XYZ file of C-alpha atoms in Angstrom:
241
model
C -25.916 -20.208 79.836
C -29.307 -18.807 81.327
C -31.402 -21.137 83.245
C -35.178 -21.391 82.008
C -37.535 -23.586 84.427
C -40.069 -25.185 82.626
C -42.889 -26.408 84.886
C -45.063 -28.542 82.437
C -45.579 -32.250 83.166
C -42.504 -34.456 83.045
C -43.227 -36.428 79.770
C -43.738 -33.020 77.842
C -40.354 -31.426 78.756
C -38.550 -33.583 75.780
C -40.881 -31.926 73.345
C -39.601 -28.491 74.064
C -35.868 -29.183 75.595
C -34.149 -28.885 72.114
C -35.926 -25.325 71.378
C -34.351 -23.807 74.365
C -30.858 -25.507 73.924
C -30.636 -24.358 70.152
C -31.002 -20.850 71.295
C -28.347 -21.082 74.023
C -30.808 -21.505 77.069
C -30.301 -24.166 79.644
C -33.770 -25.704 80.202
C -34.230 -27.308 83.718
C -37.341 -29.626 84.135
C -39.744 -28.610 87.180
C -42.841 -30.665 86.644
C -45.414 -29.166 89.050
C -47.989 -31.124 87.757
C -48.555 -34.807 86.573
C -51.332 -36.569 84.624
C -53.434 -39.535 85.304
C -55.603 -41.312 82.808
C -59.306 -41.338 83.044
C -61.122 -44.435 81.488
C -63.282 -43.860 78.500
C -66.257 -45.690 78.846
C -69.333 -46.204 76.516
C -67.936 -43.906 73.888
C -69.903 -43.772 70.516
C -68.381 -41.402 67.902
C -71.919 -41.301 65.992
C -73.100 -39.329 69.096
C -71.023 -36.331 67.825
C -70.769 -34.276 64.635
C -67.182 -32.938 65.740
C -64.576 -33.681 68.112
C -62.511 -31.062 69.562
C -58.991 -31.906 71.011
C -57.407 -29.335 73.207
C -54.118 -30.645 72.998
C -51.703 -33.439 71.873
C -51.849 -34.964 75.106
C -55.772 -35.158 75.138
C -55.234 -36.840 71.575
C -52.851 -39.670 73.212
C -55.131 -40.421 76.347
C -58.277 -40.751 74.061
C -56.666 -42.848 71.583
C -55.650 -45.296 74.131
C -59.152 -46.489 74.637
C -61.148 -45.232 71.452
C -60.645 -46.061 67.614
C -62.477 -43.356 65.518
C -62.759 -42.954 61.765
C -59.587 -40.807 60.621
C -62.005 -38.662 58.272
C -64.286 -37.819 61.387
C -64.343 -33.821 61.623
C -61.973 -32.718 64.123
C -61.089 -29.424 65.633
C -57.772 -29.112 66.970
C -56.488 -26.473 69.352
C -52.955 -25.300 68.600
C -50.955 -26.394 65.560
C -49.004 -28.836 67.410
C -52.076 -30.849 68.186
C -53.110 -30.564 64.466
C -49.624 -31.851 63.364
C -50.016 -34.779 65.554
C -53.589 -35.434 64.214
C -52.285 -35.393 60.823
C -49.410 -37.911 61.731
C -52.126 -40.385 63.153
C -53.732 -40.073 59.592
C -56.606 -37.621 60.461
C -57.418 -35.663 57.370
C -60.404 -33.314 58.213
C -59.016 -30.969 60.796
C -59.679 -27.231 61.334
C -57.655 -24.956 63.574
C -58.951 -21.846 65.485
C -56.749 -18.777 65.112
C -56.391 -18.349 68.775
C -55.260 -21.517 70.844
C -57.466 -21.173 73.912
C -61.055 -22.037 75.000
C -61.982 -18.435 74.389
C -60.302 -18.635 70.893
C -62.204 -21.945 70.122
C -65.698 -20.114 71.267
C -64.800 -17.150 69.058
C -64.167 -19.766 66.155
C -67.566 -21.632 66.496
C -69.501 -18.348 66.926
C -67.849 -16.834 63.793
C -68.745 -20.118 61.837
C -72.267 -20.747 63.372
C -74.106 -20.870 60.032
C -72.002 -24.280 59.754
C -71.960 -25.332 63.038
C -75.549 -24.484 64.235
C -77.327 -27.325 66.008
C -74.059 -29.475 65.915
C -72.980 -31.444 69.059
C -69.269 -31.575 69.799
C -67.387 -33.705 71.833
C -64.809 -31.622 73.864
C -61.716 -34.318 74.603
C -59.381 -32.670 77.161
C -58.476 -32.946 81.053
C -61.309 -32.976 83.519
C -60.048 -29.675 84.737
C -60.413 -26.725 82.312
C -62.375 -23.681 81.395
C -66.253 -23.734 81.037
C -66.641 -21.280 78.533
C -67.719 -23.661 75.827
C -69.599 -25.915 78.017
C -71.818 -22.897 79.355
C -72.804 -22.695 75.676
C -74.466 -25.750 75.588
C -78.186 -25.652 75.005
C -77.952 -22.444 72.721
C -76.936 -22.716 68.967
C -74.905 -25.813 69.402
C -74.220 -28.573 72.086
C -70.951 -29.244 73.810
C -70.351 -32.507 75.790
C -66.965 -32.682 77.925
C -65.211 -35.969 77.415
C -62.526 -36.000 79.974
C -59.623 -38.398 79.254
C -57.014 -37.417 82.006
C -57.024 -35.703 85.288
C -54.110 -33.130 86.438
C -52.929 -33.168 89.965
C -50.026 -31.631 91.806
C -46.394 -33.123 91.565
C -43.253 -32.485 93.893
C -40.377 -32.736 91.291
C -37.190 -34.533 92.446
C -35.088 -31.311 92.206
C -36.763 -29.033 94.395
C -33.756 -28.283 96.658
C -31.724 -27.763 93.665
C -33.944 -25.358 92.054
C -34.440 -23.558 95.395
C -30.805 -23.042 95.690
C -30.724 -21.504 92.113
C -33.703 -19.078 93.008
C -31.751 -18.167 96.079
C -28.564 -17.439 94.258
C -30.284 -15.488 91.651
C -29.509 -18.045 88.757
C -32.978 -18.650 87.218
C -33.352 -16.291 84.170
C -36.914 -17.120 83.454
C -39.710 -19.429 84.546
C -42.372 -20.724 82.193
C -45.945 -21.497 83.103
C -47.865 -23.268 80.237
C -51.220 -23.637 82.159
C -53.038 -22.633 85.324
C -52.363 -25.969 86.986
C -48.657 -25.562 86.513
C -48.565 -22.243 88.358
C -50.843 -23.529 91.025
C -48.356 -26.762 91.290
C -45.605 -24.119 91.788
C -47.549 -22.513 94.597
C -48.091 -25.928 96.205
C -44.344 -26.838 96.089
C -43.001 -23.409 97.669
C -46.020 -21.859 99.214
C -47.359 -18.353 98.572
C -44.806 -16.048 100.127
C -41.717 -18.251 98.836
C -43.099 -18.339 95.499
C -43.798 -14.551 95.206
C -40.140 -13.973 96.450
C -38.686 -16.327 93.643
C -40.836 -14.963 90.878
C -40.013 -11.250 91.812
C -36.765 -11.000 90.125
C -36.983 -13.521 87.293
C -38.793 -13.109 84.007
C -42.290 -14.870 84.346
C -43.617 -16.270 81.117
C -47.265 -17.381 80.792
C -48.504 -19.227 77.687
C -52.240 -18.200 77.156
C -54.497 -15.771 78.599
C -56.063 -18.177 81.007
C -52.500 -18.632 82.378
C -51.703 -15.059 82.707
C -55.145 -14.463 84.410
C -54.325 -17.166 87.153
C -51.313 -15.490 87.848
C -52.415 -11.917 87.820
C -55.440 -12.765 90.074
C -53.185 -14.024 92.669
C -50.927 -10.923 92.751
C -48.141 -12.139 90.626
C -46.482 -10.312 87.539
C -46.365 -11.678 84.143
C -43.602 -10.411 82.201
C -43.874 -12.475 78.790
C -47.274 -13.319 77.035
C -46.698 -14.478 73.560
C -49.559 -13.496 70.804
C -49.342 -17.135 69.558
C -49.615 -19.598 72.618
C -46.565 -21.932 71.898
C -43.081 -22.713 73.330
C -41.541 -21.524 70.219
C -42.794 -18.170 70.643
C -41.650 -17.982 74.167
C -38.230 -18.828 73.056
C -38.207 -16.068 70.524
C -39.500 -13.512 73.097
C -36.728 -14.767 75.537
C -34.052 -14.350 72.940
C -34.932 -10.583 72.722
C -34.327 -10.273 76.627
C -31.240 -12.336 76.752
C -28.148 -9.743 76.894
């Protein structure tokens, strides 16, 4: 079986593990980041016309501190986020075509007649793109609602993974965010990371992640049109001998 290294946060590995196993890959967890909750203080849903949830994770952290009307208009970045919201009973959900900050801005701009002068609460990690926040004060207003922060993590299996790289037994490495890539650099350092990733398939989920790698001089072999792990698996299958 081909070994595929998945660098997303530890609790999220189980969500995608079976996707790879069903297609004959051996997914290896290598969480280069971890999440820490940020308390949600003085939140009032009446202050916002729309809430934007950038991930399933953002929804989970948000609802630990807040209760909101399930008919509240929300925008979900990604089909997985939307599915999770539906399971929780939300029934007024919109989904941009492109699952990214840029896609979200494009979606709002395209529907500006409806969104003009509206106030959005952007529920996400403390770290992230400022594309939408930079629009505030123009045709609409976006306020950041950080519900967790991302920090680097040293995985338990660093030595084992380093040996697999050295033996050329890693088929692909998946980076699902700039943070996971920067966390990888934090674990191995720049030069060793370049050496390890030189001869494997490097997968980036999202154009922001792709840019983060390329800006530091790393290659990206696979960038799916739809920014999901399902699409990554399909593309890896095409590469698999």
